[in-house]
PDB file of N, CA and C and ligand atoms in Angstrom:
ATOM      1  N   MET A  30      95.687 105.605  97.786  1.00 59.00           N
ATOM      2  CA  MET A  30      96.361 106.518  96.987  1.00 59.00           C
ATOM      3  C   MET A  30      97.431 105.717  95.888  1.00 59.00           C
ATOM      4  N   VAL A  31      97.574 106.656  95.026  1.00 67.00           N
ATOM      5  CA  VAL A  31      98.655 105.963  93.931  1.00 67.00           C
ATOM      6  C   VAL A  31      99.598 106.660  93.670  1.00 67.00           C
ATOM      7  N   PRO A  32     100.991 106.032  93.682  1.00 80.00           N
ATOM      8  CA  PRO A  32     102.126 106.854  93.571  1.00 80.00           C
ATOM      9  C   PRO A  32     102.110 107.411  92.079  1.00 80.00           C
ATOM     10  N   VAL A  33     102.569 108.754  92.249  1.00 82.00           N
ATOM     11  CA  VAL A  33     102.620 109.641  90.888  1.00 82.00           C
ATOM     12  C   VAL A  33     103.826 109.846  90.953  1.00 82.00           C
ATOM     13  N   CYS A  34     104.451 110.095  89.171  1.00 84.00           N
ATOM     14  CA  CYS A  34     105.487 110.509  89.037  1.00 84.00           C
ATOM     15  C   CYS A  34     105.576 112.048  89.187  1.00 84.00           C
ATOM     16  N   THR A  35     106.866 112.428  90.023  1.00 82.00           N
ATOM     17  CA  THR A  35     107.268 113.622  90.459  1.00 82.00           C
ATOM     18  C   THR A  35     107.334 114.700  88.953  1.00 82.00           C
ATOM     19  N   LEU A  36     107.839 113.745  88.156  1.00 86.00           N
ATOM     20  CA  LEU A  36     108.326 114.747  86.885  1.00 86.00           C
ATOM     21  C   LEU A  36     106.941 115.053  85.906  1.00 86.00           C
ATOM     22  N   CYS A  37     106.861 113.833  85.592  1.00 87.00           N
ATOM     23  CA  CYS A  37     105.479 113.760  84.453  1.00 87.00           C
ATOM     24  C   CYS A  37     103.985 113.879  84.707  1.00 87.00           C
ATOM     25  N   GLY A  38     104.105 113.343  85.935  1.00 83.00           N
ATOM     26  CA  GLY A  38     102.713 113.050  86.707  1.00 83.00           C
ATOM     27  C   GLY A  38     102.006 111.968  86.515  1.00 83.00           C
ATOM     28  N   LYS A  39     102.347 111.016  85.658  1.00 83.00           N
ATOM     29  CA  LYS A  39     101.947 109.756  85.480  1.00 83.00           C
ATOM     30  C   LYS A  39     101.739 109.029  86.526  1.00 83.00           C
ATOM     31  N   LYS A  40     100.683 108.063  86.684  1.00 81.00           N
ATOM     32  CA  LYS A  40     100.313 107.314  87.878  1.00 81.00           C
ATOM     33  C   LYS A  40     101.400 106.058  87.638  1.00 81.00           C
ATOM     34  N   ALA A  41     101.689 105.607  88.665  1.00 78.00           N
ATOM     35  CA  ALA A  41     102.668 104.616  88.446  1.00 78.00           C
ATOM     36  C   ALA A  41     101.745 103.154  89.007  1.00 78.00           C
ATOM     37  N   TRP A  42     101.683 102.639  88.178  1.00 75.00           N
ATOM     38  CA  TRP A  42     100.620 101.254  88.310  1.00 75.00           C
ATOM     39  C   TRP A  42     101.040  99.963  87.719  1.00 75.00           C
ATOM     40  N   PRO A  43     101.529  99.014  88.253  1.00 78.00           N
ATOM     41  CA  PRO A  43     101.193  98.738  89.730  1.00 78.00           C
ATOM     42  C   PRO A  43     102.108  99.740  90.435  1.00 78.00           C
ATOM     43  N   PRO A  44     102.034 100.120  91.331  1.00 77.00           N
ATOM     44  CA  PRO A  44     102.883 100.713  92.706  1.00 77.00           C
ATOM     45  C   PRO A  44     104.182 100.571  92.508  1.00 77.00           C
ATOM     46  N   SER A  45     105.041 101.633  92.180  1.00 80.00           N
ATOM     47  CA  SER A  45     106.556 101.490  91.877  1.00 80.00           C
ATOM     48  C   SER A  45     107.235 102.729  92.398  1.00 80.00           C
ATOM     49  N   PRO A  46     108.594 102.519  92.780  1.00 82.00           N
ATOM     50  CA  PRO A  46     109.177 103.774  93.134  1.00 82.00           C
ATOM     51  C   PRO A  46     109.893 104.578  91.939  1.00 82.00           C
ATOM     52  N   ALA A  47     109.634 103.765  90.805  1.00 85.00           N
ATOM     53  CA  ALA A  47     110.075 104.777  89.636  1.00 85.00           C
ATOM     54  C   ALA A  47     109.190 104.801  88.680  1.00 85.00           C
ATOM     55  N   CYS A  48     108.994 105.907  87.878  1.00 85.00           N
ATOM     56  CA  CYS A  48     108.055 106.148  87.015  1.00 85.00           C
ATOM     57  C   CYS A  48     108.179 104.956  85.697  1.00 85.00           C
ATOM     58  N   PRO A  49     107.023 104.377  85.056  1.00 84.00           N
ATOM     59  CA  PRO A  49     107.272 103.598  84.030  1.00 84.00           C
ATOM     60  C   PRO A  49     107.594 103.899  82.690  1.00 84.00           C
ATOM     61  N   LYS A  50     107.114 105.288  82.933  1.00 86.00           N
ATOM     62  CA  LYS A  50     107.351 106.347  81.571  1.00 86.00           C
ATOM     63  C   LYS A  50     108.558 106.766  81.600  1.00 86.00           C
ATOM     64  N   CYS A  51     109.068 107.879  82.565  1.00 89.00           N
ATOM     65  CA  CYS A  51     110.150 108.461  82.263  1.00 89.00           C
ATOM     66  C   CYS A  51     111.074 107.939  83.327  1.00 89.00           C
ATOM     67  N   PHE A  52     110.988 107.290  84.332  1.00 85.00           N
ATOM     68  CA  PHE A  52     112.142 106.447  85.443  1.00 85.00           C
ATOM     69  C   PHE A  52     112.062 107.828  86.451  1.00 85.00           C
ATOM     70  N   GLY A  53     111.229 108.805  86.517  1.00 87.00           N
ATOM     71  CA  GLY A  53     111.106 109.719  87.671  1.00 87.00           C
ATOM     72  C   GLY A  53     110.844 109.268  89.052  1.00 87.00           C
ATOM     73  N   ARG A  54     110.908 109.833  89.948  1.00 84.00           N
ATOM     74  CA  ARG A  54     110.695 109.361  91.469  1.00 84.00           C
ATOM     75  C   ARG A  54     108.668 109.523  91.168  1.00 84.00           C
ATOM     76  N   THR A  55     108.562 108.469  92.303  1.00 80.00           N
ATOM     77  CA  THR A  55     106.812 108.702  92.270  1.00 80.00           C
ATOM     78  C   THR A  55     106.928 109.119  93.792  1.00 80.00           C
ATOM     79  N   VAL A  56     105.921 109.696  94.093  1.00 75.00           N
ATOM     80  CA  VAL A  56     105.421 109.805  95.271  1.00 75.00           C
ATOM     81  C   VAL A  56     103.950 109.743  95.833  1.00 75.00           C
ATOM     82  N   LEU A  57     103.355 109.922  96.958  1.00 67.00           N
ATOM     83  CA  LEU A  57     101.905 109.342  97.204  1.00 67.00           C
ATOM     84  C   LEU A  57     101.277 110.796  97.333  1.00 67.00           C
ATOM     85  N   LYS A  58     101.198 111.492  96.323  1.00 56.00           N
ATOM     86  CA  LYS A  58     100.738 112.926  96.369  1.00 56.00           C
ATOM     87  C   LYS A  58     100.531 113.454  95.033  1.00 56.00           C
ATOM     88  N   LYS A  59     100.145 114.485  94.587  1.00 47.00           N
ATOM     89  CA  LYS A  59      99.826 115.136  93.761  1.00 47.00           C
ATOM     90  C   LYS A  59     100.930 116.227  93.816  1.00 47.00           C
ATOM     91  N   VAL A  60     101.793 116.496  92.585  1.00 53.00           N
ATOM     92  CA  VAL A  60     102.934 117.147  92.556  1.00 53.00           C
ATOM     93  C   VAL A  60     102.965 118.453  91.677  1.00 53.00           C
ATOM     94  N   GLU A  61     103.449 119.365  91.987  1.00 66.00           N
ATOM     95  CA  GLU A  61     103.762 120.524  90.973  1.00 66.00           C
ATOM     96  C   GLU A  61     104.403 120.400  89.732  1.00 66.00           C
ATOM     97  N   LYS A  62     104.136 120.446  88.552  1.00 81.00           N
ATOM     98  CA  LYS A  62     104.690 120.082  87.590  1.00 81.00           C
ATOM     99  C   LYS A  62     105.513 121.500  86.679  1.00 81.00           C
ATOM    100  N   THR A  63     105.377 122.526  87.653  1.00 88.00           N
ATOM    101  CA  THR A  63     106.020 123.785  86.835  1.00 88.00           C
ATOM    102  C   THR A  63     107.311 123.787  87.528  1.00 88.00           C
ATOM    103  N   GLY A  64     108.391 124.640  86.700  1.00 92.00           N
ATOM    104  CA  GLY A  64     109.310 124.823  87.466  1.00 92.00           C
ATOM    105  C   GLY A  64     110.076 126.336  86.824  1.00 92.00           C
ATOM    106  N   THR A  65     111.253 126.719  87.352  1.00 95.00           N
ATOM    107  CA  THR A  65     111.765 127.837  86.889  1.00 95.00           C
ATOM    108  C   THR A  65     112.557 127.418  85.774  1.00 95.00           C
ATOM    109  N   LEU A  66     112.839 128.311  84.831  1.00 96.00           N
ATOM    110  CA  LEU A  66     113.584 128.374  83.715  1.00 96.00           C
ATOM    111  C   LEU A  66     114.922 129.093  84.231  1.00 96.00           C
ATOM    112  N   VAL A  67     116.056 128.036  84.442  1.00 96.00           N
ATOM    113  CA  VAL A  67     117.361 128.895  84.879  1.00 96.00           C
ATOM    114  C   VAL A  67     118.227 129.149  83.917  1.00 96.00           C
ATOM    115  N   GLU A  68     118.583 128.651  82.602  1.00 96.00           N
ATOM    116  CA  GLU A  68     119.221 128.950  81.416  1.00 96.00           C
ATOM    117  C   GLU A  68     118.486 128.432  80.379  1.00 96.00           C
ATOM    118  N   PHE A  69     118.820 128.801  78.680  1.00 94.00           N
ATOM    119  CA  PHE A  69     118.025 128.068  77.530  1.00 94.00           C
ATOM    120  C   PHE A  69     118.998 128.611  76.636  1.00 94.00           C
ATOM    121  N   SER A  70     118.889 127.763  75.713  1.00 92.00           N
ATOM    122  CA  SER A  70     119.823 128.224  74.427  1.00 92.00           C
ATOM    123  C   SER A  70     119.234 127.533  73.481  1.00 92.00           C
ATOM    124  N   ASN A  71     119.646 127.913  72.248  1.00 87.00           N
ATOM    125  CA  ASN A  71     119.010 127.498  70.909  1.00 87.00           C
ATOM    126  C   ASN A  71     119.952 126.249  70.235  1.00 87.00           C
ATOM    127  N   SER A  72     119.483 125.152  69.976  1.00 82.00           N
ATOM    128  CA  SER A  72     120.271 124.418  68.976  1.00 82.00           C
ATOM    129  C   SER A  72     119.990 124.125  67.871  1.00 82.00           C
ATOM    130  N   TYR A  73     121.038 124.476  66.753  1.00 81.00           N
ATOM    131  CA  TYR A  73     121.100 124.197  65.339  1.00 81.00           C
ATOM    132  C   TYR A  73     121.482 123.048  64.914  1.00 81.00           C
ATOM    133  N   VAL A  74     122.241 122.162  65.695  1.00 79.00           N
ATOM    134  CA  VAL A  74     122.525 120.959  65.416  1.00 79.00           C
ATOM    135  C   VAL A  74     121.669 119.859  64.447  1.00 79.00           C
ATOM    136  N   ARG A  75     121.753 119.587  63.318  1.00 80.00           N
ATOM    137  CA  ARG A  75     120.914 118.754  62.643  1.00 80.00           C
ATOM    138  C   ARG A  75     120.104 117.513  63.155  1.00 80.00           C
ATOM    139  N   GLY A  76     118.940 117.534  63.288  1.00 76.00           N
ATOM    140  CA  GLY A  76     118.245 116.716  64.015  1.00 76.00           C
ATOM    141  C   GLY A  76     117.846 116.818  65.603  1.00 76.00           C
ATOM    142  N   HIS A  77     118.370 117.840  65.997  1.00 71.00           N
ATOM    143  CA  HIS A  77     118.015 118.153  67.291  1.00 71.00           C
ATOM    144  C   HIS A  77     118.101 119.876  67.606  1.00 71.00           C
ATOM    145  N   GLU A  78     117.360 120.376  66.476  1.00 76.00           N
ATOM    146  CA  GLU A  78     117.068 121.710  66.364  1.00 76.00           C
ATOM    147  C   GLU A  78     116.165 121.816  67.529  1.00 76.00           C
ATOM    148  N   GLY A  79     115.864 123.332  68.092  1.00 85.00           N
ATOM    149  CA  GLY A  79     114.930 123.578  69.042  1.00 85.00           C
ATOM    150  C   GLY A  79     115.443 124.367  70.259  1.00 85.00           C
ATOM    151  N   VAL A  80     114.717 124.317  71.031  1.00 91.00           N
ATOM    152  CA  VAL A  80     115.579 124.962  72.069  1.00 91.00           C
ATOM    153  C   VAL A  80     115.422 124.233  73.591  1.00 91.00           C
ATOM    154  N   PHE A  81     116.661 124.247  74.343  1.00 91.00           N
ATOM    155  CA  PHE A  81     116.832 123.372  75.408  1.00 91.00           C
ATOM    156  C   PHE A  81     117.329 124.441  76.452  1.00 91.00           C
ATOM    157  N   GLY A  82     116.640 123.847  77.707  1.00 94.00           N
ATOM    158  CA  GLY A  82     116.664 124.558  79.090  1.00 94.00           C
ATOM    159  C   GLY A  82     117.198 123.899  80.463  1.00 94.00           C
ATOM    160  N   ILE A  83     117.477 124.778  81.049  1.00 94.00           N
ATOM    161  CA  ILE A  83     117.575 123.851  82.645  1.00 94.00           C
ATOM    162  C   ILE A  83     116.720 124.348  83.099  1.00 94.00           C
ATOM    163  N   ILE A  84     115.924 123.617  83.750  1.00 93.00           N
ATOM    164  CA  ILE A  84     114.694 124.027  84.435  1.00 93.00           C
ATOM    165  C   ILE A  84     114.760 123.419  85.823  1.00 93.00           C
ATOM    166  N   GLU A  85     114.733 124.197  86.617  1.00 91.00           N
ATOM    167  CA  GLU A  85     114.883 124.014  88.418  1.00 91.00           C
ATOM    168  C   GLU A  85     113.278 123.568  88.659  1.00 91.00           C
ATOM    169  N   MET A  86     113.173 122.337  89.078  1.00 84.00           N
ATOM    170  CA  MET A  86     111.970 122.042  89.761  1.00 84.00           C
ATOM    171  C   MET A  86     112.226 122.197  91.325  1.00 84.00           C
ATOM    172  N   ASP A  87     111.351 121.137  91.608  1.00 74.00           N
ATOM    173  CA  ASP A  87     111.164 121.410  93.291  1.00 74.00           C
ATOM    174  C   ASP A  87     112.373 120.450  93.822  1.00 74.00           C
ATOM    175  N   GLY A  88     113.488 121.263  93.858  1.00 72.00           N
ATOM    176  CA  GLY A  88     114.792 120.622  94.749  1.00 72.00           C
ATOM    177  C   GLY A  88     115.609 120.057  93.669  1.00 72.00           C
ATOM    178  N   PHE A  89     115.420 119.755  92.587  1.00 77.00           N
ATOM    179  CA  PHE A  89     116.272 119.215  91.277  1.00 77.00           C
ATOM    180  C   PHE A  89     116.300 119.866  90.267  1.00 77.00           C
ATOM    181  N   ARG A  90     117.170 120.020  89.364  1.00 86.00           N
ATOM    182  CA  ARG A  90     117.531 120.668  87.991  1.00 86.00           C
ATOM    183  C   ARG A  90     117.268 119.415  87.193  1.00 86.00           C
ATOM    184  N   LEU A  91     116.856 119.734  85.661  1.00 86.00           N
ATOM    185  CA  LEU A  91     116.732 118.619  85.076  1.00 86.00           C
ATOM    186  C   LEU A  91     116.955 119.712  83.328  1.00 86.00           C
ATOM    187  N   VAL A  92     117.495 118.865  82.492  1.00 88.00           N
ATOM    188  CA  VAL A  92     117.453 119.627  80.811  1.00 88.00           C
ATOM    189  C   VAL A  92     116.329 119.050  80.220  1.00 88.00           C
ATOM    190  N   GLY A  93     115.889 120.196  79.716  1.00 90.00           N
ATOM    191  CA  GLY A  93     114.311 119.703  78.970  1.00 90.00           C
ATOM    192  C   GLY A  93     114.176 120.614  77.562  1.00 90.00           C
ATOM    193  N   SER A  94     113.559 120.324  76.504  1.00 90.00           N
ATOM    194  CA  SER A  94     113.243 121.065  75.373  1.00 90.00           C
ATOM    195  C   SER A  94     112.036 121.969  75.723  1.00 90.00           C
ATOM    196  N   LEU A  95     111.970 122.971  74.804  1.00 92.00           N
ATOM    197  CA  LEU A  95     111.030 124.125  75.007  1.00 92.00           C
ATOM    198  C   LEU A  95     110.563 124.383  73.929  1.00 92.00           C
ATOM    199  N   ASP A  96     109.301 124.942  73.697  1.00 84.00           N
ATOM    200  CA  ASP A  96     108.541 125.603  72.612  1.00 84.00           C
ATOM    201  C   ASP A  96     109.429 127.027  72.519  1.00 84.00           C
ATOM    202  N   ASP A  97     109.955 127.584  71.664  1.00 78.00           N
ATOM    203  CA  ASP A  97     110.521 129.038  71.514  1.00 78.00           C
ATOM    204  C   ASP A  97     109.547 129.636  70.678  1.00 78.00           C
ATOM    205  N   ASP A  98     108.256 130.596  71.809  1.00 73.00           N
ATOM    206  CA  ASP A  98     107.387 131.243  71.073  1.00 73.00           C
ATOM    207  C   ASP A  98     107.986 132.761  71.064  1.00 73.00           C
ATOM    208  N   GLY A  99     109.313 133.086  71.624  1.00 79.00           N
ATOM    209  CA  GLY A  99     109.694 134.254  71.439  1.00 79.00           C
ATOM    210  C   GLY A  99     109.886 135.120  72.626  1.00 79.00           C
ATOM    211  N   LYS A 100     109.346 134.353  73.553  1.00 83.00           N
ATOM    212  CA  LYS A 100     109.127 135.029  74.706  1.00 83.00           C
ATOM    213  C   LYS A 100     109.530 134.177  76.123  1.00 83.00           C
ATOM    214  N   LEU A 101     110.719 133.612  75.493  1.00 91.00           N
ATOM    215  CA  LEU A 101     111.267 133.077  76.920  1.00 91.00           C
ATOM    216  C   LEU A 101     112.233 133.639  77.351  1.00 91.00           C
ATOM    217  N   ARG A 102     112.137 133.549  78.613  1.00 92.00           N
ATOM    218  CA  ARG A 102     113.486 134.570  79.418  1.00 92.00           C
ATOM    219  C   ARG A 102     113.885 133.799  80.648  1.00 92.00           C
ATOM    220  N   LYS A 103     115.003 133.821  81.275  1.00 95.00           N
ATOM    221  CA  LYS A 103     115.377 133.310  82.442  1.00 95.00           C
ATOM    222  C   LYS A 103     114.712 133.753  83.683  1.00 95.00           C
ATOM    223  N   GLY A 104     114.455 132.733  84.312  1.00 96.00           N
ATOM    224  CA  GLY A 104     113.617 133.082  85.505  1.00 96.00           C
ATOM    225  C   GLY A 104     112.092 132.833  85.421  1.00 96.00           C
ATOM    226  N   MET A 105     111.762 132.651  84.147  1.00 94.00           N
ATOM    227  CA  MET A 105     110.173 132.354  83.584  1.00 94.00           C
ATOM    228  C   MET A 105     109.842 131.068  84.266  1.00 94.00           C
ATOM    229  N   LYS A 106     108.511 130.915  84.870  1.00 93.00           N
ATOM    230  CA  LYS A 106     107.700 129.623  84.772  1.00 93.00           C
ATOM    231  C   LYS A 106     107.687 128.834  83.790  1.00 93.00           C
ATOM    232  N   VAL A 107     107.977 127.755  83.900  1.00 93.00           N
ATOM    233  CA  VAL A 107     107.459 126.834  82.695  1.00 93.00           C
ATOM    234  C   VAL A 107     107.153 125.299  83.398  1.00 93.00           C
ATOM    235  N   LYS A 108     106.254 125.130  82.559  1.00 91.00           N
ATOM    236  CA  LYS A 108     105.245 123.700  82.829  1.00 91.00           C
ATOM    237  C   LYS A 108     105.606 122.654  81.864  1.00 91.00           C
ATOM    238  N   MET A 109     105.834 121.589  82.961  1.00 88.00           N
ATOM    239  CA  MET A 109     106.205 120.028  82.245  1.00 88.00           C
ATOM    240  C   MET A 109     104.742 119.438  81.254  1.00 88.00           C
ATOM    241  N   ASP A 110     104.991 119.364  79.868  1.00 86.00           N
ATOM    242  CA  ASP A 110     103.749 118.955  79.483  1.00 86.00           C
ATOM    243  C   ASP A 110     103.936 117.452  78.951  1.00 86.00           C
ATOM    244  N   SER A 111     105.034 116.911  78.989  1.00 84.00           N
ATOM    245  CA  SER A 111     105.401 115.829  78.363  1.00 84.00           C
ATOM    246  C   SER A 111     106.622 115.040  78.705  1.00 84.00           C
ATOM    247  N   CYS A 112     106.825 113.792  78.868  1.00 81.00           N
ATOM    248  CA  CYS A 112     108.068 113.454  79.176  1.00 81.00           C
ATOM    249  C   CYS A 112     107.936 111.856  78.592  1.00 81.00           C
ATOM    250  N   GLY A 113     109.287 111.411  78.391  1.00 82.00           N
ATOM    251  CA  GLY A 113     109.127 109.817  78.119  1.00 82.00           C
ATOM    252  C   GLY A 113     110.904 109.389  77.811  1.00 82.00           C
ATOM    253  N   VAL A 114     110.804 108.718  76.841  1.00 79.00           N
ATOM    254  CA  VAL A 114     112.129 108.143  76.871  1.00 79.00           C
ATOM    255  C   VAL A 114     112.353 108.212  75.154  1.00 79.00           C
ATOM    256  N   ASN A 115     113.649 108.711  74.793  1.00 78.00           N
ATOM    257  CA  ASN A 115     113.797 108.921  73.411  1.00 78.00           C
ATOM    258  C   ASN A 115     114.264 107.507  72.584  1.00 78.00           C
ATOM    259  N   VAL A 116     114.881 107.691  71.372  1.00 81.00           N
ATOM    260  CA  VAL A 116     115.350 106.478  70.562  1.00 81.00           C
ATOM    261  C   VAL A 116     116.510 105.884  71.222  1.00 81.00           C
ATOM    262  N   GLU A 117     117.036 106.789  71.901  1.00 83.00           N
ATOM    263  CA  GLU A 117     118.661 106.354  72.433  1.00 83.00           C
ATOM    264  C   GLU A 117     118.496 105.621  74.033  1.00 83.00           C
ATOM    265  N   GLY A 118     117.084 105.857  74.364  1.00 80.00           N
ATOM    266  CA  GLY A 118     116.812 105.142  75.864  1.00 80.00           C
ATOM    267  C   GLY A 118     117.225 106.096  76.886  1.00 80.00           C
ATOM    268  N   ALA A 119     117.642 107.376  76.294  1.00 77.00           N
ATOM    269  CA  ALA A 119     117.658 108.632  77.539  1.00 77.00           C
ATOM    270  C   ALA A 119     115.927 109.363  77.871  1.00 77.00           C
ATOM    271  N   PRO A 120     115.935 109.542  79.052  1.00 78.00           N
ATOM    272  CA  PRO A 120     114.535 110.259  79.497  1.00 78.00           C
ATOM    273  C   PRO A 120     114.529 111.537  78.801  1.00 78.00           C
ATOM    274  N   PHE A 121     113.444 112.032  78.338  1.00 81.00           N
ATOM    275  CA  PHE A 121     113.527 113.611  77.888  1.00 81.00           C
ATOM    276  C   PHE A 121     112.275 114.439  78.395  1.00 81.00           C
ATOM    277  N   TYR A 122     112.285 115.430  78.061  1.00 87.00           N
ATOM    278  CA  TYR A 122     111.482 116.262  78.856  1.00 87.00           C
ATOM    279  C   TYR A 122     110.995 117.707  78.063  1.00 87.00           C
ATOM    280  N   HIS A 123     109.811 117.900  78.136  1.00 91.00           N
ATOM    281  CA  HIS A 123     109.265 118.851  77.345  1.00 91.00           C
ATOM    282  C   HIS A 123     108.506 119.714  77.976  1.00 91.00           C
ATOM    283  N   PHE A 124     108.969 120.974  77.939  1.00 92.00           N
ATOM    284  CA  PHE A 124     108.444 122.020  78.696  1.00 92.00           C
ATOM    285  C   PHE A 124     107.383 123.236  77.677  1.00 92.00           C
ATOM    286  N   THR A 125     106.289 123.989  78.277  1.00 91.00           N
ATOM    287  CA  THR A 125     105.631 125.181  77.834  1.00 91.00           C
ATOM    288  C   THR A 125     105.841 126.082  78.669  1.00 91.00           C
ATOM    289  N   PRO A 126     105.790 127.102  78.294  1.00 90.00           N
ATOM    290  CA  PRO A 126     105.794 128.502  79.420  1.00 90.00           C
ATOM    291  C   PRO A 126     104.472 128.231  80.024  1.00 90.00           C
ATOM    292  N   ALA A 127     104.777 128.390  81.181  1.00 88.00           N
ATOM    293  CA  ALA A 127     103.195 128.575  81.882  1.00 88.00           C
ATOM    294  C   ALA A 127     102.961 130.135  81.891  1.00 88.00           C
ATOM    295  N   THR A 128     101.416 129.706  81.664  1.00 75.00           N
ATOM    296  CA  THR A 128     100.900 131.041  81.316  1.00 75.00           C
ATOM    297  C   THR A 128     100.387 131.591  82.487  1.00 75.00           C
ATOM    298  N   THR A 129     100.895 132.613  82.957  1.00 61.00           N
ATOM    299  CA  THR A 129     100.301 133.361  84.313  1.00 61.00           C
ATOM    300  C   THR A 129      99.544 134.736  83.429  1.00 61.00           C
ATOM    301  N   LYS A 130      98.802 134.976  84.856  1.00 53.00           N
ATOM    302  CA  LYS A 130      97.538 136.004  84.654  1.00 53.00           C
ATOM    303  C   LYS A 130      98.300 137.343  84.747  1.00 53.00           C
TER     304      LYS A 130
HETATM  305 ZN1   ZN B  23     107.268 110.447  84.667  1.00 60.12          ZN
END
């Protein structure tokens, strides 16, 4: 088995308790990458424009950026599509609405 990041889903190799990409926890299984959008707001700060939200994942919350397609609402399911470390060295997470049937 390979440790998989609980946040971005990246495989941690060589095996490590922390993701080499976003420093999230790793677990020896496939994990859910969807969470629930708890709060969100628009940012108009120059250089940081966009929509930021608080996403409740499996037992923890994190702040991520989102694509605003005009359909964002509290309580909707969102899916992490990328994560990494920004130029300031802080981890970031990006979410898109999880499409439901
Ligand atoms: Zn990760």
